[in-house]
PDB file of C-alpha atoms in Angstrom:
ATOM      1  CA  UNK A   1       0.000   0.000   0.000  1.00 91.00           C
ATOM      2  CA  UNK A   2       1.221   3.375  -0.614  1.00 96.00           C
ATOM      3  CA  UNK A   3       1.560   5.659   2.189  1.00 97.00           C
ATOM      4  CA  UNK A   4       0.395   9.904   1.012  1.00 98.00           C
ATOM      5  CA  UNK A   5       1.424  12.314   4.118  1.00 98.00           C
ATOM      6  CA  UNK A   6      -0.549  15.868   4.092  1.00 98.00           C
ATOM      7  CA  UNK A   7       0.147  18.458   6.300  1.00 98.00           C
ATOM      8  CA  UNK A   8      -3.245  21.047   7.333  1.00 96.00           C
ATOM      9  CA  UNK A   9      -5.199  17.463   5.870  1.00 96.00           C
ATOM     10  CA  UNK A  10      -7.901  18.753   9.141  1.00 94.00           C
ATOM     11  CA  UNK A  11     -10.203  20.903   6.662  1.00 93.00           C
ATOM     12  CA  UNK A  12     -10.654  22.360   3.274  1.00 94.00           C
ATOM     13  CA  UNK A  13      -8.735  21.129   0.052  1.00 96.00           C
ATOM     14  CA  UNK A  14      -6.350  19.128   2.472  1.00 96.00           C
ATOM     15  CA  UNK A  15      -9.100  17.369   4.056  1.00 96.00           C
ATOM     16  CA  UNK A  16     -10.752  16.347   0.904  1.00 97.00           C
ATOM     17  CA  UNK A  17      -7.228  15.819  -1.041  1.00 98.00           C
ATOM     18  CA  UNK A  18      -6.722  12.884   2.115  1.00 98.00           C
ATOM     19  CA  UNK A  19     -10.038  11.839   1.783  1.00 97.00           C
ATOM     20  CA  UNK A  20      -9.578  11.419  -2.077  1.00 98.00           C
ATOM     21  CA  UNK A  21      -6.062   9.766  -1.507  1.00 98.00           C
ATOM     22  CA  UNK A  22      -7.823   7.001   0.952  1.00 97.00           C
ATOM     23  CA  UNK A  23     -10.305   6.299  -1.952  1.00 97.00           C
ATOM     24  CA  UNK A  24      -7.640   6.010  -4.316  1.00 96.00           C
ATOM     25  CA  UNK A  25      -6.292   3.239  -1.811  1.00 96.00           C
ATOM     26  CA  UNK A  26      -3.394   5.177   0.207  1.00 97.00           C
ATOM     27  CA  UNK A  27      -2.787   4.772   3.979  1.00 98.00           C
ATOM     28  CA  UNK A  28      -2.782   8.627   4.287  1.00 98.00           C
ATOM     29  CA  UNK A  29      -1.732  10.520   6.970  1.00 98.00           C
ATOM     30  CA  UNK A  30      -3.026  13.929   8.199  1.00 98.00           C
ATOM     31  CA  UNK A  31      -0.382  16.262   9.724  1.00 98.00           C
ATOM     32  CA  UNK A  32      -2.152  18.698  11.724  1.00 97.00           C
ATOM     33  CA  UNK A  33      -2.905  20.472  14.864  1.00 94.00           C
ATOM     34  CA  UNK A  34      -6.387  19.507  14.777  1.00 90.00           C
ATOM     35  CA  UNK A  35      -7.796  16.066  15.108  1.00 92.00           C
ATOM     36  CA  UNK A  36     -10.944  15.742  12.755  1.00 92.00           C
ATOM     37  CA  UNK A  37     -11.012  12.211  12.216  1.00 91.00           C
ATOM     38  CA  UNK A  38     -12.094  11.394   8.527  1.00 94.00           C
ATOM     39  CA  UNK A  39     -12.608   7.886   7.435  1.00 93.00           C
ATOM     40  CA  UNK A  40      -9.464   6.332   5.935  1.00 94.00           C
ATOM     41  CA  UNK A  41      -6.961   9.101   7.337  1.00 97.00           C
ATOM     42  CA  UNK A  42      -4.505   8.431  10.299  1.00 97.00           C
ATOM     43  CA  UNK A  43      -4.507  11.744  11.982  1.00 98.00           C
ATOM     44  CA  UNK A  44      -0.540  12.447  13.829  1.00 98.00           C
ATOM     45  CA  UNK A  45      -0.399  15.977  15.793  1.00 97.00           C
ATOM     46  CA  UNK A  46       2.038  17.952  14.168  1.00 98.00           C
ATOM     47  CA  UNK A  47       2.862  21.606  13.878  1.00 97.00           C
ATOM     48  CA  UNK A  48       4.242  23.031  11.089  1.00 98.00           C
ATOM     49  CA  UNK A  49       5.954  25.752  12.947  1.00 97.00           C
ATOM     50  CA  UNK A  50       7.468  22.984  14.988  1.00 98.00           C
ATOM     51  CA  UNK A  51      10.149  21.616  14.247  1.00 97.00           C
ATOM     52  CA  UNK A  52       9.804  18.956  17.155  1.00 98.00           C
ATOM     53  CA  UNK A  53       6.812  17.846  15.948  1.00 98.00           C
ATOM     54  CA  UNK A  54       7.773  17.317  12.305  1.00 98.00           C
ATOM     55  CA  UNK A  55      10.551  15.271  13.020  1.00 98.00           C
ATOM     56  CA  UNK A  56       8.482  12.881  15.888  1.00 98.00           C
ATOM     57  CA  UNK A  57       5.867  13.107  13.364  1.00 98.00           C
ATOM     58  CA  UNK A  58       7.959  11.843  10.352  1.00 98.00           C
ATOM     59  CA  UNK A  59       9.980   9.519  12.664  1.00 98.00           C
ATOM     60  CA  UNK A  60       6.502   7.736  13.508  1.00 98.00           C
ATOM     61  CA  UNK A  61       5.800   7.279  10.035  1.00 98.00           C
ATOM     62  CA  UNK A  62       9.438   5.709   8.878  1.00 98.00           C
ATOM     63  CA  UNK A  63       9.082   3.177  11.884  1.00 97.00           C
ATOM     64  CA  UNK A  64       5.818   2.037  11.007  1.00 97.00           C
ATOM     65  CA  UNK A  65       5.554   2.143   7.343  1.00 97.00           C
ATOM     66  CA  UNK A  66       9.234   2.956   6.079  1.00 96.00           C
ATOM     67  CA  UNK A  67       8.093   5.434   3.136  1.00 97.00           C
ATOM     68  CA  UNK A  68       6.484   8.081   1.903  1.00 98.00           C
ATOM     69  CA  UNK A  69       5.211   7.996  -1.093  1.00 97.00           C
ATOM     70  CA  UNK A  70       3.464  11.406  -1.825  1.00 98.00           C
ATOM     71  CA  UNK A  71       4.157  14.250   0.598  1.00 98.00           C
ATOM     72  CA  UNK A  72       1.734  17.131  -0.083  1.00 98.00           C
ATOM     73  CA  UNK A  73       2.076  20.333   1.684  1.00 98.00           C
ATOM     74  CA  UNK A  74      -0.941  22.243   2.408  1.00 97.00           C
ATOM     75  CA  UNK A  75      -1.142  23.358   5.554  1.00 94.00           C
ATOM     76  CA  UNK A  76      -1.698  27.550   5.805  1.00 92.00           C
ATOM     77  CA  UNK A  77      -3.036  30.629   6.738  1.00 93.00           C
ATOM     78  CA  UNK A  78      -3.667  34.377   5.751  1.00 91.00           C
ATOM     79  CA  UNK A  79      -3.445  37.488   6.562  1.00 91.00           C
ATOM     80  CA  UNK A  80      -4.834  40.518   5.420  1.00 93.00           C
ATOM     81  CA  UNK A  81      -4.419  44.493   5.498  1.00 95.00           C
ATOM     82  CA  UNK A  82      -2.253  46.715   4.184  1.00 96.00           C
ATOM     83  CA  UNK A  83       1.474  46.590   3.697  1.00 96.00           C
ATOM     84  CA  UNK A  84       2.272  49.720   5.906  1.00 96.00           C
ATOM     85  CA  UNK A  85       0.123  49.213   8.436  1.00 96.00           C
ATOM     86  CA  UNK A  86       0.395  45.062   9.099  1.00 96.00           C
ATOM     87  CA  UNK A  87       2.498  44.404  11.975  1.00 95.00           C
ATOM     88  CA  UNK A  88       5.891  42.625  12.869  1.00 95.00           C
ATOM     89  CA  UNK A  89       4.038  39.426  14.637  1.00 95.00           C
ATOM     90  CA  UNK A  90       1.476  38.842  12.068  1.00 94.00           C
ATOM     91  CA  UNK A  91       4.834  38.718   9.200  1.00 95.00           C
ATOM     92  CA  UNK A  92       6.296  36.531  10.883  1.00 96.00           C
ATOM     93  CA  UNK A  93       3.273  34.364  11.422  1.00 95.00           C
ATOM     94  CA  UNK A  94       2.695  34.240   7.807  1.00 96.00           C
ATOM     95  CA  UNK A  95       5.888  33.162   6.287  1.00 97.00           C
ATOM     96  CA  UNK A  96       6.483  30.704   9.436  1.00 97.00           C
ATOM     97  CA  UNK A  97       3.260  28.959   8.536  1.00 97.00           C
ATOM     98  CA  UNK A  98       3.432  29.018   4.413  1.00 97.00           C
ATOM     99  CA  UNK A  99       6.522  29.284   3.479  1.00 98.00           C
ATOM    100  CA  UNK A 100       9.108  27.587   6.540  1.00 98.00           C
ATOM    101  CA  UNK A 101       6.807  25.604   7.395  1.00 98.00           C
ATOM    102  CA  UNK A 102       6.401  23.366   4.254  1.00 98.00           C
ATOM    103  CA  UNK A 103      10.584  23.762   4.031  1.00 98.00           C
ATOM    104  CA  UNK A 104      11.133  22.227   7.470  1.00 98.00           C
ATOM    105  CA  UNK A 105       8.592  19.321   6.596  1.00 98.00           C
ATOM    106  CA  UNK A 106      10.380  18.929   3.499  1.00 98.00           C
ATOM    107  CA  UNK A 107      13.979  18.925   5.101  1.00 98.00           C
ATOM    108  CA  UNK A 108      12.734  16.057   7.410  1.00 98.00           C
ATOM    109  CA  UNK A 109      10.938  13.775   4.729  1.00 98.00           C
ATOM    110  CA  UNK A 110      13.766  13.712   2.719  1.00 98.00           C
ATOM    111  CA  UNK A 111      16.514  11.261   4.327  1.00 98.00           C
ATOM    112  CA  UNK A 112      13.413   8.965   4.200  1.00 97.00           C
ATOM    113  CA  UNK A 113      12.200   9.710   0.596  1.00 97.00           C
ATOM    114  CA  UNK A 114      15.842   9.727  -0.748  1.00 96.00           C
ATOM    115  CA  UNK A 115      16.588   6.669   0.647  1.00 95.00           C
ATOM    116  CA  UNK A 116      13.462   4.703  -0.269  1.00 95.00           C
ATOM    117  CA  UNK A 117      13.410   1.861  -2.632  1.00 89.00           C
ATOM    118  CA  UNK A 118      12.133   3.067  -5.898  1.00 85.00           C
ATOM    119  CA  UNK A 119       8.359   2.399  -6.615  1.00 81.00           C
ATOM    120  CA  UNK A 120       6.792   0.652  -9.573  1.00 78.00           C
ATOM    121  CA  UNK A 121       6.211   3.699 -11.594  1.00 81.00           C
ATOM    122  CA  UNK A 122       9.763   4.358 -11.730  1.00 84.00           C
ATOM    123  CA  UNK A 123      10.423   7.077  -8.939  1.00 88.00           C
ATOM    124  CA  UNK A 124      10.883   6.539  -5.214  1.00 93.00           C
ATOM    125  CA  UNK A 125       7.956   9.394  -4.318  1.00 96.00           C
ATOM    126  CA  UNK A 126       6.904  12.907  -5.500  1.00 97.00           C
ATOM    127  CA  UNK A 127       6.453  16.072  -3.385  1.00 98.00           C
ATOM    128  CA  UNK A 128       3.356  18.611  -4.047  1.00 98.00           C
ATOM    129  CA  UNK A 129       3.260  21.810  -2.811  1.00 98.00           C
ATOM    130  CA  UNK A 130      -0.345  23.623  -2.683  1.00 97.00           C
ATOM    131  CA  UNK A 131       0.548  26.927  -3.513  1.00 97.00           C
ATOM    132  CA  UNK A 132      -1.936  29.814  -4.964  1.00 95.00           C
ATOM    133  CA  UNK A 133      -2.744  31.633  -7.923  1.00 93.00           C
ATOM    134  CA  UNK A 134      -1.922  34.547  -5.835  1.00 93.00           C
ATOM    135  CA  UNK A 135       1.806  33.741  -6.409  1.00 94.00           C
ATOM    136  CA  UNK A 136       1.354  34.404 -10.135  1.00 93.00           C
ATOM    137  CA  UNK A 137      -0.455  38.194  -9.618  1.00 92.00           C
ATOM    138  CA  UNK A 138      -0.138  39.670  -6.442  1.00 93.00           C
ATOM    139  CA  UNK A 139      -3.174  40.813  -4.400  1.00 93.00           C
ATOM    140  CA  UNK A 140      -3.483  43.829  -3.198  1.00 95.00           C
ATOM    141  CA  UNK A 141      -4.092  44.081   0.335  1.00 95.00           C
ATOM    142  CA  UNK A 142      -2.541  40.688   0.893  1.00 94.00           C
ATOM    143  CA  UNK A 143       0.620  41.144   0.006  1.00 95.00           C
ATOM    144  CA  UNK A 144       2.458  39.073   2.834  1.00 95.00           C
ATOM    145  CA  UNK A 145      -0.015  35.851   1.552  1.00 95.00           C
ATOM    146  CA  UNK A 146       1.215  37.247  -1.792  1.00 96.00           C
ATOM    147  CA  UNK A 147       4.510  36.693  -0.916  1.00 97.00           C
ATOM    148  CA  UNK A 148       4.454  33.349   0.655  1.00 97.00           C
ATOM    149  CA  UNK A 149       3.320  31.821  -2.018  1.00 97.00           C
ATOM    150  CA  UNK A 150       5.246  33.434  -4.477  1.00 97.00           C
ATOM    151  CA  UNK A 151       8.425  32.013  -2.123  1.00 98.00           C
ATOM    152  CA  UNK A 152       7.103  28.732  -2.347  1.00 98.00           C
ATOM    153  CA  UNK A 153       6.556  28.112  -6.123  1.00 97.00           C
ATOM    154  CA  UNK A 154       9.992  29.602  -6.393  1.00 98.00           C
ATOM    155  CA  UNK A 155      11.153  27.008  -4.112  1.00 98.00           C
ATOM    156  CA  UNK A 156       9.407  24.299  -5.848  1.00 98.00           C
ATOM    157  CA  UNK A 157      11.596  25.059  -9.195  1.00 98.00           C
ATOM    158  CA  UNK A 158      14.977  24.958  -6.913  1.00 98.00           C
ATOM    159  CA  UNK A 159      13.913  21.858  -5.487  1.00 98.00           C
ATOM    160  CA  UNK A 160      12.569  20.073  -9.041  1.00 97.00           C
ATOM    161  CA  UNK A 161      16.156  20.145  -9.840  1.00 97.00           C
ATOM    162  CA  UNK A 162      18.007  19.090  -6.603  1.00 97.00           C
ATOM    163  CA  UNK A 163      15.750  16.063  -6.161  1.00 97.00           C
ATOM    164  CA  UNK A 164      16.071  15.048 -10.095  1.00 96.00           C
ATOM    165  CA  UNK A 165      18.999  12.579  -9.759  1.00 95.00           C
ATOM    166  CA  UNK A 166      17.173  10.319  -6.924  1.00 96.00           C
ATOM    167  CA  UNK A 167      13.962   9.768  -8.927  1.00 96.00           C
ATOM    168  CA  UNK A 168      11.904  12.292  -6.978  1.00 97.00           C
ATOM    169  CA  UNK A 169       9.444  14.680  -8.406  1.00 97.00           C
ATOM    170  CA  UNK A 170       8.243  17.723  -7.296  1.00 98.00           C
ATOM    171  CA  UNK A 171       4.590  19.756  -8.597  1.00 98.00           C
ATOM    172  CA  UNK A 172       3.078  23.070  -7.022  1.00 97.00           C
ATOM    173  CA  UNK A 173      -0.755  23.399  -7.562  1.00 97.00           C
ATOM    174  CA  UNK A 174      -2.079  26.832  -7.645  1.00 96.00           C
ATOM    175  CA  UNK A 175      -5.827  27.110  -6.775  1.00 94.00           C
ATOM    176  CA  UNK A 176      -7.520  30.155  -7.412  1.00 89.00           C
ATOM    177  CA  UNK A 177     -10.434  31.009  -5.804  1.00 87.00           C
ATOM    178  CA  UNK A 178     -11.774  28.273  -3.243  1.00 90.00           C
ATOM    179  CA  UNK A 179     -14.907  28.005  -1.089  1.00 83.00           C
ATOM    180  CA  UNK A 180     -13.543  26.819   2.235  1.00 81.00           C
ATOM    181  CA  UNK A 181     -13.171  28.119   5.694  1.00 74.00           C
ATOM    182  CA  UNK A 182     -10.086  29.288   4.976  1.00 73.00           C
ATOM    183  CA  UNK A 183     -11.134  32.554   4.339  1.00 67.00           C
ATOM    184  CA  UNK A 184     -12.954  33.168   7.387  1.00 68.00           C
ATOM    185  CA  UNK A 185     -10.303  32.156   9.632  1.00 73.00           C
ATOM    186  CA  UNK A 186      -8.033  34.951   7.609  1.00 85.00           C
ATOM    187  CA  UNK A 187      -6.948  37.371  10.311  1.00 87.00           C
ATOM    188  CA  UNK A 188      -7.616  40.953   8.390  1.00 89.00           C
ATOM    189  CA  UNK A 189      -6.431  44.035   9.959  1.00 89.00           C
ATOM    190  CA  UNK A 190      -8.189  47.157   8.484  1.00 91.00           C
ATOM    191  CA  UNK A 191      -5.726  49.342  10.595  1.00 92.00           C
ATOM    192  CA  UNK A 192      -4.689  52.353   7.768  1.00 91.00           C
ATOM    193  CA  UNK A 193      -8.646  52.537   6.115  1.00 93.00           C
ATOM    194  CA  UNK A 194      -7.936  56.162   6.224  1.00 94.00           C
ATOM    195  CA  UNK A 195      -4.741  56.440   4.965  1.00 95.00           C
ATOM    196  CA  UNK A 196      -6.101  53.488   2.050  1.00 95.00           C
ATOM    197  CA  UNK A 197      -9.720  53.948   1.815  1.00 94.00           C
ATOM    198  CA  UNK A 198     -10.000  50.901  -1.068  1.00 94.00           C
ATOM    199  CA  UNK A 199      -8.605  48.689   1.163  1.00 93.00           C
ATOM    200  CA  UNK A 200     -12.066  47.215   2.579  1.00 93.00           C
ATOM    201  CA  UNK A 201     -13.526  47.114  -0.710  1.00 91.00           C
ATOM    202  CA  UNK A 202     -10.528  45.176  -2.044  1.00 90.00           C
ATOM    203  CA  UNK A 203     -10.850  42.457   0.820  1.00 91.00           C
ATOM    204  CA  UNK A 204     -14.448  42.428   0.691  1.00 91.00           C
ATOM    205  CA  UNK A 205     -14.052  41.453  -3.285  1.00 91.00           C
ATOM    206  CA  UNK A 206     -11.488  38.975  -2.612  1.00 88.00           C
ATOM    207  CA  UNK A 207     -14.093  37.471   0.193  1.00 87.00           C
ATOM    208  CA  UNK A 208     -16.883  37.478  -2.568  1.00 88.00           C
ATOM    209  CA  UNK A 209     -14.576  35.917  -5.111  1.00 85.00           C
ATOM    210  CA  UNK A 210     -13.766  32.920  -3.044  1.00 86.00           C
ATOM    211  CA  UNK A 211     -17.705  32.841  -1.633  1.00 86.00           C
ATOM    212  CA  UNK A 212     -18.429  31.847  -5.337  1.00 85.00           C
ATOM    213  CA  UNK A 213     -15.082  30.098  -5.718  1.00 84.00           C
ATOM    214  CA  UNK A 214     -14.535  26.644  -6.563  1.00 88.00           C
ATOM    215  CA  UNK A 215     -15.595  23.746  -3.898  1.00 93.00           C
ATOM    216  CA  UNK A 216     -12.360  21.674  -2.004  1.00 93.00           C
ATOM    217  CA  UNK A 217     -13.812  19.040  -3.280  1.00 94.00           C
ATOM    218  CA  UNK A 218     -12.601  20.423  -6.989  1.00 93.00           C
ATOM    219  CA  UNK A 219      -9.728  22.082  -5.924  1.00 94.00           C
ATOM    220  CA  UNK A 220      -8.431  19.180  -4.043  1.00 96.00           C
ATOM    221  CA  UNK A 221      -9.009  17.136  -7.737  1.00 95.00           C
ATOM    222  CA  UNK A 222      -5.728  18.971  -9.169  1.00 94.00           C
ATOM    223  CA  UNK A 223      -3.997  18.009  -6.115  1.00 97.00           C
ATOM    224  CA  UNK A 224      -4.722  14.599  -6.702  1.00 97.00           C
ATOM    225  CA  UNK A 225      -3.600  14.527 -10.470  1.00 96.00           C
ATOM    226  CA  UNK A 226      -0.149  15.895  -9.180  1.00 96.00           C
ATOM    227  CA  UNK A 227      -0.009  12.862  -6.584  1.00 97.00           C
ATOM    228  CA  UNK A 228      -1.119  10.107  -9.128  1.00 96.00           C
ATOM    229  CA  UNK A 229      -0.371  11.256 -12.747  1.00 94.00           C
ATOM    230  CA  UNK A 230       2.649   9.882 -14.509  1.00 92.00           C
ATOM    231  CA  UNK A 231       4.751  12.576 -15.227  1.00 92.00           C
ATOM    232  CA  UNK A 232       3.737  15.429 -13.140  1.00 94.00           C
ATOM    233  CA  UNK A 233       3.929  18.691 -14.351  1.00 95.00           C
ATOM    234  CA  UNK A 234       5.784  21.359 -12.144  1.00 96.00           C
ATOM    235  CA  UNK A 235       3.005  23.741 -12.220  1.00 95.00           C
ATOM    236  CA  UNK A 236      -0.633  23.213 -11.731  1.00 94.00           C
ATOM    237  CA  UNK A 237      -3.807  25.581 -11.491  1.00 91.00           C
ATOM    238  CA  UNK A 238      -7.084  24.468 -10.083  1.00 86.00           C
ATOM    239  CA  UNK A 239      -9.445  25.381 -12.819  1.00 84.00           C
ATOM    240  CA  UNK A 240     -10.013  26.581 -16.680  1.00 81.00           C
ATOM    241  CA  UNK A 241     -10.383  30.652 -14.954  1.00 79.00           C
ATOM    242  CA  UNK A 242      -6.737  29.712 -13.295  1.00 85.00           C
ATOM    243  CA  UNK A 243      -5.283  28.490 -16.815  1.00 83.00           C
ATOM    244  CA  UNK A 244      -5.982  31.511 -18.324  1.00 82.00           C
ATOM    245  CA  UNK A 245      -4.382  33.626 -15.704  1.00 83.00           C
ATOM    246  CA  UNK A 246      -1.698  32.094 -16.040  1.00 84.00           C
ATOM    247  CA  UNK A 247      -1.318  32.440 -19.746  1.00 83.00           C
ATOM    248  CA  UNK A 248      -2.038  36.189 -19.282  1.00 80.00           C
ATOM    249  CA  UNK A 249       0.743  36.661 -17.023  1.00 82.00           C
ATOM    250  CA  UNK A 250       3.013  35.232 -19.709  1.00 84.00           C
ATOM    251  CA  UNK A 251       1.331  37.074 -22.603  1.00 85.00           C
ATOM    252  CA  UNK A 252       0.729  40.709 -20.644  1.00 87.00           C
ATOM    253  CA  UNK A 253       2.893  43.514 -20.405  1.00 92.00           C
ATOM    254  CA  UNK A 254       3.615  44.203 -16.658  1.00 90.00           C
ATOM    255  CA  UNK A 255       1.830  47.297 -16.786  1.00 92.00           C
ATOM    256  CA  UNK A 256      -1.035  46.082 -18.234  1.00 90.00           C
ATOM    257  CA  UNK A 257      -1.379  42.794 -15.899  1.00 87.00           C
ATOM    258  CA  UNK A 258      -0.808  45.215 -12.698  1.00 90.00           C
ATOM    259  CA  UNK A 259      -3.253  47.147 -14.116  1.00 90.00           C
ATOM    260  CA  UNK A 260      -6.109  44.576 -14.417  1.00 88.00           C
ATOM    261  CA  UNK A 261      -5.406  43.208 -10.969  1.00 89.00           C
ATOM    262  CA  UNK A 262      -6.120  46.572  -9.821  1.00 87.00           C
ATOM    263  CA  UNK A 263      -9.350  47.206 -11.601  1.00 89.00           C
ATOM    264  CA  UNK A 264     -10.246  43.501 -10.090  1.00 87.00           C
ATOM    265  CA  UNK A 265      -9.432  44.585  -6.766  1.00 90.00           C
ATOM    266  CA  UNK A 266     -10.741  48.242  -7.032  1.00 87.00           C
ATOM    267  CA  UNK A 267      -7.286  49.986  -6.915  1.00 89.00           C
TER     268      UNK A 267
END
C-alpha cells in the first residue's frame, strides 16, 4: 500500500485531497494540529511551525511504514491588510506557517524519501506543494499571503532540480479562488482605512470571489492529479479561470497585468 502524508489534511482542500487519496487506496496521513477524524486518514499531531513535531511526526511514520510515497504540503493561513500598516508578529506568522513551514517538513521527509526503494512507476515518491494563484499576480491588500506563495513556487523550481537525480518529483498546484473556511479564519487588519480607503472594498471582493469560488472538493481534484499522474507537471492551477491567468501573465505587459489586478481589486 502506498503511504500519502498531508500536512493542514484537518479541513478544506487538504481534508478532501486525504479523503480522495484514501479512496484512491493510500494509507494517508493527516499532519495537523487539529484532530478531525475522517474515514481512511490516520490523523498524527504535528505543527508546522514545529520543528519537534515534524521530526516525531515523520519519525513515527518511517518506523511504522518505512516510506512516503506522496508528501503534499498544504497546511496555511492568511493574513490581510495593508502593507504599511500590518504588523511585525502577524509577518512573521505568515511566512512561518506558508513558506518555513512546508521547508522544514520537506527537510525532514527527505533522508526517508531519498533513501526509499524506488516504486513501480519508476520514482521513489513525489512532493506537491499547494501553492496559490496569488503567487502568479499579487493581491493587493494581501501582500504578505502574496509573498508566501510566491516564495514557495519559487522554491518548488529549486527543489525540481536538486531532487532530479534520486527519482523524486516535485509539482506546485495553484488554486484560485476556493470556497472553504479558509477565508474566514483569515486574520484581516483594516488598521490604515484612512490612509487606504480601497482597502475594505478590495478584501471584501477577494471574500466574494472565493464565496463563489470553486468547492475543495474540486480544488483538491488537481492536487490529486499531481499525486497520481505519470509525469507530473511542475506547475498546476485548479481550474479553466486559473489556466488563463496564467497564460495572461506570460502574454501581458507588466503594466497592463498590474493594471487589471487593480481594476479587479478596485485599486
Amino acid at each position: 500500500m502506498k503511504i500519502a502524508v498531508i500536512t493542514g489534511a484537518s479541513s478544506g482542500i487538504g481534508r478532501e485531497t486525504a479523503r480522495q487519496m484514501a479512496d484512491k487506496g493510500y494509507k494517508v496521513y493527516d499532519l495537523s494540529r487539529s484532530d478531525k477524524p475522517q474515514a481512511g486518514v490516520e490523523h498524527i499531531a504535528c505543527d508546522v511551525t514545529n520543528r519537534t513535531t515534524i521530526d516525531a511526526a515523520i519519525q513515527q511514520i518511517a518506523q511504522t511504514d518505512g516510506r512516503i510515497d506522496v508528501l503534499v504540503l498544504c497546511a496555511g493561513m492568511g493574513v490581510a491588510g495593508s502593507i504599511e500598516f500590518t504588523k511585525e508578529e502577524e509577518m512573521q506568522r505568515q511566512f512561518n506557517v506558508n513558506t518555513y513551514g512546508p521547508i522544514r517538513v520537506v527537510q525532514a521527509a527527505l533522508p526517508l524519501m531519498r533513501s526509499q526503494q524506488m516504486g513501480s512507476n519508476g520514482e521513489r515518491g513525489r512532493i506537491v506543494f499547494v501553492s496559490s494563484m496569488a503567487a502568479v499576480f499579487g493581491i493587493p491588500f494581501q501582500a504578505m499571503y502574496s509573498a508566501t506563495k510566491s516564495a514557495i513556487n519559487s522554491f518548488a523550481f529549486s527543489l525540481k532540480n536538486e531532487l532530479k537525480a534520486y527519482k523524486l518529483t516535485v509539482s506546485c498546484v495553484q488554486p484560485g479562488d476556493v470556497k472553504t473556511g479558509f477565508g474566514a479564519a483569515r486574520r484581516t487588519d483594516l488598521a490604515g482605512s484612512d490612509v487606504y480607503p480601497n482597502m475594505q472594498a478590495a478584501i471584501q471582493q477577494m471574500e466574494h470571489d472565493e464565496e463563489n469560488g470553486l468547492t475543495a472538493a474540486a480544488c483538491a481534484k488537481r492536487v490529486v492529479k499531481a499525486c497520481t499522474k505519470k509525469n507530473p507537471s511542475l506547475y498546476y492551477t485548479s481550474d479553466f479561470l486559473s489556466d488563463l491567468e496564467c497564460l495572461g501573465n506570460r502574454l501581458l505587459p507588466t503594466w497592463l497585468a498590474t493594471k487589471v489586478v487593480g481594476m479587479m481589486y478596485h485599486c
